[in-house]
Protein backbone atom coordinates (compact mmCIF):
# COMPACT_ATOMS: atom_id res chain seq x y z
CA UNK A 1 0.00 0.00 0.00
CA UNK A 2 2.77 2.36 0.99
CA UNK A 3 4.74 1.31 -2.08
CA UNK A 4 1.72 1.96 -4.27
CA UNK A 5 1.35 5.43 -2.77
CA UNK A 6 5.06 6.08 -3.18
CA UNK A 7 4.85 4.92 -6.77
CA UNK A 8 1.89 7.22 -7.42
CA UNK A 9 3.70 10.11 -5.76
CA UNK A 10 6.88 9.28 -7.61
CA UNK A 11 4.96 9.00 -10.88
CA UNK A 12 3.39 12.40 -10.37
CA UNK A 13 6.71 13.93 -9.38
CA UNK A 14 8.32 12.40 -12.45
CA UNK A 15 5.45 13.66 -14.66
CA UNK A 16 5.79 17.15 -13.18
CA UNK A 17 9.54 17.08 -13.71
CA UNK A 18 9.06 16.20 -17.38
CA UNK A 19 6.25 18.72 -17.80
CA UNK A 20 8.35 21.49 -16.32
CA UNK A 21 11.55 20.30 -17.97
CA UNK A 22 11.93 18.96 -21.49
CA UNK A 23 8.20 19.13 -22.33
CA UNK A 24 7.53 22.54 -20.78
CA UNK A 25 7.81 24.70 -23.86
CA UNK A 26 5.60 22.43 -25.95
CA UNK A 27 3.02 22.00 -23.20
CA UNK A 28 3.00 25.74 -22.57
CA UNK A 29 2.46 26.59 -26.25
CA UNK A 30 -0.44 24.11 -26.54
CA UNK A 31 -1.96 25.44 -23.31
CA UNK A 32 -1.63 29.04 -24.50
CA UNK A 33 -3.40 28.24 -27.77
CA UNK A 34 -6.32 26.76 -25.82
CA UNK A 35 -6.48 29.82 -23.56
CA UNK A 36 -6.22 32.12 -26.60
CA UNK A 37 -9.15 30.38 -28.32
CA UNK A 38 -11.28 30.79 -25.20
CA UNK A 39 -10.28 34.46 -24.86
CA UNK A 40 -11.19 35.04 -28.53
CA UNK A 41 -14.62 33.48 -27.94
CA UNK A 42 -15.30 35.89 -25.07
CA UNK A 43 -14.26 38.85 -27.22
CA UNK A 44 -16.58 37.61 -29.99
CA UNK A 45 -19.42 37.26 -27.50
CA UNK A 46 -18.88 40.76 -26.09
CA UNK A 47 -18.77 42.14 -29.66
CA UNK A 48 -22.06 40.40 -30.49
CA UNK A 49 -23.79 41.87 -27.42
CA UNK A 50 -22.36 45.37 -27.18
CA UNK A 51 -21.44 46.26 -30.75
CA UNK A 52 -23.91 44.24 -32.83
CA UNK A 53 -26.67 44.62 -30.22
CA UNK A 54 -27.64 40.92 -30.11
CA UNK A 55 -29.72 39.54 -27.23
CA UNK A 56 -27.44 38.09 -24.55
CA UNK A 57 -28.99 34.65 -24.91
CA UNK A 58 -28.24 34.66 -28.66
CA UNK A 59 -24.62 35.77 -28.25
CA UNK A 60 -22.67 32.54 -28.04
CA UNK A 61 -19.36 33.67 -29.49
CA UNK A 62 -18.35 31.87 -32.71
CA UNK A 63 -18.50 28.17 -31.85
CA UNK A 64 -21.58 28.83 -29.73
CA UNK A 65 -23.54 29.78 -32.85
CA UNK A 66 -23.19 26.22 -34.16
CA UNK A 67 -23.07 24.48 -30.79
CA UNK A 68 -25.13 26.66 -28.41
CA UNK A 69 -24.46 24.43 -25.40
CA UNK A 70 -20.81 25.55 -25.52
CA UNK A 71 -21.96 28.99 -24.38
CA UNK A 72 -24.73 27.95 -22.02
CA UNK A 73 -23.44 24.80 -20.31
CA UNK A 74 -22.51 25.60 -16.73
CA UNK A 75 -20.60 22.30 -16.45
CA UNK A 76 -18.47 23.12 -19.48
CA UNK A 77 -17.61 26.58 -18.12
CA UNK A 78 -16.65 25.03 -14.80
CA UNK A 79 -14.60 22.27 -16.48
CA UNK A 80 -12.73 24.78 -18.64
CA UNK A 81 -11.94 27.04 -15.69
CA UNK A 82 -10.81 24.10 -13.60
CA UNK A 83 -8.53 23.00 -16.47
CA UNK A 84 -7.19 26.55 -16.78
CA UNK A 85 -6.39 26.71 -13.06
CA UNK A 86 -4.78 23.26 -13.16
CA UNK A 87 -2.70 24.19 -16.21
CA UNK A 88 -1.53 27.44 -14.60
CA UNK A 89 -0.59 25.58 -11.41
CA UNK A 90 1.13 22.62 -13.09
CA UNK A 91 3.15 24.74 -15.54
CA UNK A 92 4.22 27.32 -12.93
CA UNK A 93 7.40 25.55 -11.69
CA UNK A 94 8.83 25.81 -15.22
CA UNK A 95 8.93 29.62 -14.97
CA UNK A 96 11.65 31.65 -13.28
CA UNK A 97 12.09 35.24 -12.15
CA UNK A 98 9.77 37.87 -13.61
CA UNK A 99 8.07 35.29 -15.79
CA UNK A 100 7.03 33.34 -12.69
CA UNK A 101 5.81 36.51 -10.95
CA UNK A 102 3.48 37.35 -13.86
CA UNK A 103 2.34 33.73 -14.15
CA UNK A 104 1.54 33.75 -10.42
CA UNK A 105 -0.64 36.85 -10.87
CA UNK A 106 -2.64 34.96 -13.51
CA UNK A 107 -2.87 31.93 -11.20
CA UNK A 108 -4.19 34.00 -8.27
CA UNK A 109 -6.81 35.78 -10.38
CA UNK A 110 -7.84 32.47 -11.92
CA UNK A 111 -8.16 31.07 -8.39
CA UNK A 112 -10.84 33.67 -7.66
CA UNK A 113 -12.46 33.11 -11.08
CA UNK A 114 -12.62 29.36 -10.38
CA UNK A 115 -14.17 30.05 -6.96
CA UNK A 116 -16.88 32.09 -8.67
CA UNK A 117 -17.50 29.28 -11.16
CA UNK A 118 -17.63 26.77 -8.30
CA UNK A 119 -20.39 28.87 -6.74
CA UNK A 120 -22.25 28.91 -10.06
CA UNK A 121 -21.79 25.17 -10.56
CA UNK A 122 -22.95 24.41 -7.01
CA UNK A 123 -26.09 26.47 -7.46
CA UNK A 124 -26.81 24.86 -10.82
CA UNK A 125 -26.47 21.38 -9.32
CA UNK A 126 -28.46 22.17 -6.18
CA UNK A 127 -31.15 24.24 -7.88
CA UNK A 128 -30.75 26.73 -5.04
CA UNK A 129 -29.80 30.26 -6.04
CA UNK A 130 -27.84 32.66 -3.84
CA UNK A 131 -28.75 36.28 -3.14
CA UNK A 132 -32.42 35.69 -3.98
CA UNK A 133 -31.63 35.45 -7.69
CA UNK A 134 -33.76 33.56 -10.22
CA UNK A 135 -30.73 31.75 -11.64
CA UNK A 136 -27.18 30.89 -10.55
CA UNK A 137 -25.29 34.02 -9.54
CA UNK A 138 -21.72 34.67 -8.48
CA UNK A 139 -20.56 37.29 -5.99
CA UNK A 140 -19.24 39.97 -8.35
CA UNK A 141 -22.30 39.38 -10.53
CA UNK A 142 -24.18 41.39 -7.91
CA UNK A 143 -22.49 44.47 -9.42
CA UNK A 144 -21.46 43.45 -12.94
CA UNK A 145 -23.65 41.42 -15.36
CA UNK A 146 -22.38 37.96 -16.29
CA UNK A 147 -21.23 38.58 -19.89
CA UNK A 148 -19.28 41.71 -18.92
CA UNK A 149 -17.92 40.10 -15.75
CA UNK A 150 -16.54 36.97 -17.44
CA UNK A 151 -15.22 39.01 -20.34
CA UNK A 152 -13.33 41.01 -17.72
CA UNK A 153 -12.19 37.91 -15.82
CA UNK A 154 -10.78 36.29 -18.94
CA UNK A 155 -9.00 39.52 -19.84
CA UNK A 156 -7.48 39.88 -16.38
CA UNK A 157 -6.32 36.26 -16.37
CA UNK A 158 -4.98 36.29 -19.93
CA UNK A 159 -3.11 39.61 -19.89
CA UNK A 160 -0.52 38.65 -17.17
CA UNK A 161 0.14 35.42 -19.08
CA UNK A 162 1.54 37.43 -22.00
CA UNK A 163 4.39 39.19 -20.12
CA UNK A 164 5.04 35.86 -18.39
CA UNK A 165 5.45 34.26 -21.81
CA UNK A 166 7.55 37.20 -23.02
CA UNK A 167 10.02 36.92 -20.12
CA UNK A 168 9.98 33.13 -20.39
CA UNK A 169 10.91 33.45 -24.06
CA UNK A 170 13.85 35.70 -23.16
CA UNK A 171 15.23 32.99 -20.87
CA UNK A 172 14.52 30.17 -23.34
CA UNK A 173 15.52 32.27 -26.32
CA UNK A 174 15.99 30.63 -29.66
CA UNK B 1 14.55 14.31 -29.05
CA UNK B 2 12.50 16.36 -31.51
CA UNK B 3 9.59 13.94 -31.36
CA UNK B 4 9.33 13.93 -27.59
CA UNK B 5 6.00 15.26 -26.34
CA UNK B 6 4.20 15.12 -29.69
CA UNK B 7 1.50 13.06 -28.00
CA UNK B 8 0.35 16.17 -26.18
CA UNK B 9 -1.72 17.87 -28.92
CA UNK B 10 -3.54 14.68 -30.01
CA UNK B 11 -4.18 13.83 -26.35
CA UNK B 12 -5.59 17.30 -25.67
CA UNK B 13 -7.82 17.12 -28.74
CA UNK B 14 -9.08 13.69 -27.72
CA UNK B 15 -9.81 14.92 -24.19
CA UNK B 16 -11.63 17.95 -25.57
CA UNK B 17 -13.70 15.77 -27.89
CA UNK B 18 -14.47 13.39 -25.04
CA UNK B 19 -15.50 16.29 -22.81
CA UNK B 20 -17.84 17.62 -25.48
CA UNK B 21 -19.41 14.20 -25.89
CA UNK B 22 -19.83 13.63 -22.17
CA UNK B 23 -21.18 17.09 -21.42
CA UNK B 24 -24.35 16.87 -23.45
CA UNK B 25 -26.71 19.75 -24.30
CA UNK B 26 -28.96 18.41 -21.53
CA UNK B 27 -26.77 20.35 -19.14
CA UNK B 28 -27.49 23.66 -20.82
CA UNK B 29 -29.33 26.20 -18.72
CA UNK B 30 -31.81 28.72 -20.01
CA UNK B 31 -29.52 31.72 -20.27
CA UNK B 32 -30.85 35.13 -19.46
CA UNK B 33 -33.94 35.14 -21.66
CA UNK B 34 -34.35 37.20 -24.79
CA UNK B 35 -33.70 40.61 -23.29
CA UNK B 36 -31.80 43.12 -25.38
CA UNK B 37 -28.53 44.36 -23.94
CA UNK B 38 -28.51 47.53 -21.89
CA UNK B 39 -26.43 50.40 -23.29
CA UNK B 40 -22.84 49.30 -22.70
CA UNK B 41 -20.51 50.98 -20.26
CA UNK B 42 -17.67 52.86 -22.02
CA UNK B 43 -15.02 50.61 -20.45
CA UNK B 44 -16.66 47.56 -22.02
CA UNK B 45 -16.56 49.07 -25.50
CA UNK B 46 -12.98 50.26 -25.01
CA UNK B 47 -11.90 46.81 -23.81
CA UNK B 48 -13.61 45.12 -26.75
CA UNK B 49 -11.87 47.27 -29.36
CA UNK B 50 -8.45 47.16 -27.69
CA UNK B 51 -8.65 43.40 -27.42
CA UNK B 52 -9.91 43.00 -30.97
CA UNK B 53 -6.80 44.87 -32.12
CA UNK B 54 -4.60 42.71 -29.92
CA UNK B 55 -6.26 39.48 -30.97
CA UNK B 56 -4.56 38.88 -34.36
CA UNK B 57 -1.17 40.03 -33.06
CA UNK B 58 -1.28 37.79 -30.02
CA UNK B 59 -2.73 34.93 -32.08
CA UNK B 60 0.07 35.07 -34.63
CA UNK B 61 2.72 35.34 -31.91
CA UNK B 62 1.32 32.33 -30.05
CA UNK B 63 1.02 30.38 -33.29
CA UNK B 64 4.67 31.10 -34.05
CA UNK B 65 5.68 30.11 -30.51
CA UNK B 66 3.78 26.85 -30.92
CA UNK B 67 5.42 26.22 -34.28
CA UNK B 68 8.86 26.91 -32.78
CA UNK B 69 8.14 24.62 -29.83
CA UNK B 70 6.68 21.69 -31.78
CA UNK B 71 8.12 21.87 -35.27
CA UNK B 72 11.23 24.11 -35.22
CA UNK B 73 12.44 22.54 -38.47
CA UNK B 74 9.52 24.18 -40.29
CA UNK B 75 10.49 27.72 -39.32
CA UNK B 76 11.97 29.86 -42.05
CA UNK B 77 14.21 31.56 -39.50
CA UNK B 78 15.85 28.70 -37.68
CA UNK B 79 16.25 28.83 -33.91
CA UNK B 80 19.70 29.85 -32.74
CA UNK B 81 21.97 26.85 -32.68
CA UNK B 82 19.50 24.75 -34.62
CA UNK B 83 20.97 22.22 -36.98
CA UNK B 84 19.07 19.92 -39.27
mmCIF file with all atom_site columns, C-alpha atoms in Angstrom, chain B residues 46-77:
data_model
loop_
_atom_site.group_PDB
_atom_site.id
_atom_site.type_symbol
_atom_site.label_atom_id
_atom_site.label_alt_id
_atom_site.label_comp_id
_atom_site.label_asym_id
_atom_site.label_entity_id
_atom_site.label_seq_id
_atom_site.pdbx_PDB_ins_code
_atom_site.Cartn_x
_atom_site.Cartn_y
_atom_site.Cartn_z
_atom_site.occupancy
_atom_site.B_iso_or_equiv
_atom_site.pdbx_formal_charge
_atom_site.auth_seq_id
_atom_site.auth_comp_id
_atom_site.auth_asym_id
_atom_site.auth_atom_id
_atom_site.pdbx_PDB_model_num
ATOM 1  C CA . UNK B 1 46 ? -12.976 50.256 -25.006 1.00 0.00 ? 46 UNK B CA 1
ATOM 2  C CA . UNK B 1 47 ? -11.904 46.805 -23.810 1.00 0.00 ? 47 UNK B CA 1
ATOM 3  C CA . UNK B 1 48 ? -13.606 45.125 -26.752 1.00 0.00 ? 48 UNK B CA 1
ATOM 4  C CA . UNK B 1 49 ? -11.873 47.274 -29.360 1.00 0.00 ? 49 UNK B CA 1
ATOM 5  C CA . UNK B 1 50 ? -8.453  47.161 -27.689 1.00 0.00 ? 50 UNK B CA 1
ATOM 6  C CA . UNK B 1 51 ? -8.652  43.398 -27.421 1.00 0.00 ? 51 UNK B CA 1
ATOM 7  C CA . UNK B 1 52 ? -9.908  43.000 -30.974 1.00 0.00 ? 52 UNK B CA 1
ATOM 8  C CA . UNK B 1 53 ? -6.804  44.872 -32.120 1.00 0.00 ? 53 UNK B CA 1
ATOM 9  C CA . UNK B 1 54 ? -4.598  42.706 -29.918 1.00 0.00 ? 54 UNK B CA 1
ATOM 10 C CA . UNK B 1 55 ? -6.262  39.478 -30.970 1.00 0.00 ? 55 UNK B CA 1
ATOM 11 C CA . UNK B 1 56 ? -4.559  38.879 -34.359 1.00 0.00 ? 56 UNK B CA 1
ATOM 12 C CA . UNK B 1 57 ? -1.170  40.032 -33.061 1.00 0.00 ? 57 UNK B CA 1
ATOM 13 C CA . UNK B 1 58 ? -1.283  37.791 -30.018 1.00 0.00 ? 58 UNK B CA 1
ATOM 14 C CA . UNK B 1 59 ? -2.726  34.927 -32.076 1.00 0.00 ? 59 UNK B CA 1
ATOM 15 C CA . UNK B 1 60 ? 0.069   35.065 -34.633 1.00 0.00 ? 60 UNK B CA 1
ATOM 16 C CA . UNK B 1 61 ? 2.717   35.341 -31.914 1.00 0.00 ? 61 UNK B CA 1
ATOM 17 C CA . UNK B 1 62 ? 1.319   32.333 -30.053 1.00 0.00 ? 62 UNK B CA 1
ATOM 18 C CA . UNK B 1 63 ? 1.021   30.375 -33.286 1.00 0.00 ? 63 UNK B CA 1
ATOM 19 C CA . UNK B 1 64 ? 4.674   31.101 -34.051 1.00 0.00 ? 64 UNK B CA 1
ATOM 20 C CA . UNK B 1 65 ? 5.676   30.112 -30.512 1.00 0.00 ? 65 UNK B CA 1
ATOM 21 C CA . UNK B 1 66 ? 3.777   26.850 -30.915 1.00 0.00 ? 66 UNK B CA 1
ATOM 22 C CA . UNK B 1 67 ? 5.424   26.223 -34.283 1.00 0.00 ? 67 UNK B CA 1
ATOM 23 C CA . UNK B 1 68 ? 8.857   26.908 -32.783 1.00 0.00 ? 68 UNK B CA 1
ATOM 24 C CA . UNK B 1 69 ? 8.142   24.617 -29.831 1.00 0.00 ? 69 UNK B CA 1
ATOM 25 C CA . UNK B 1 70 ? 6.683   21.692 -31.783 1.00 0.00 ? 70 UNK B CA 1
ATOM 26 C CA . UNK B 1 71 ? 8.116   21.874 -35.270 1.00 0.00 ? 71 UNK B CA 1
ATOM 27 C CA . UNK B 1 72 ? 11.233  24.105 -35.219 1.00 0.00 ? 72 UNK B CA 1
ATOM 28 C CA . UNK B 1 73 ? 12.443  22.542 -38.472 1.00 0.00 ? 73 UNK B CA 1
ATOM 29 C CA . UNK B 1 74 ? 9.524   24.181 -40.292 1.00 0.00 ? 74 UNK B CA 1
ATOM 30 C CA . UNK B 1 75 ? 10.489  27.721 -39.318 1.00 0.00 ? 75 UNK B CA 1
ATOM 31 C CA . UNK B 1 76 ? 11.975  29.860 -42.053 1.00 0.00 ? 76 UNK B CA 1
ATOM 32 C CA . UNK B 1 77 ? 14.209  31.558 -39.499 1.00 0.00 ? 77 UNK B CA 1
#
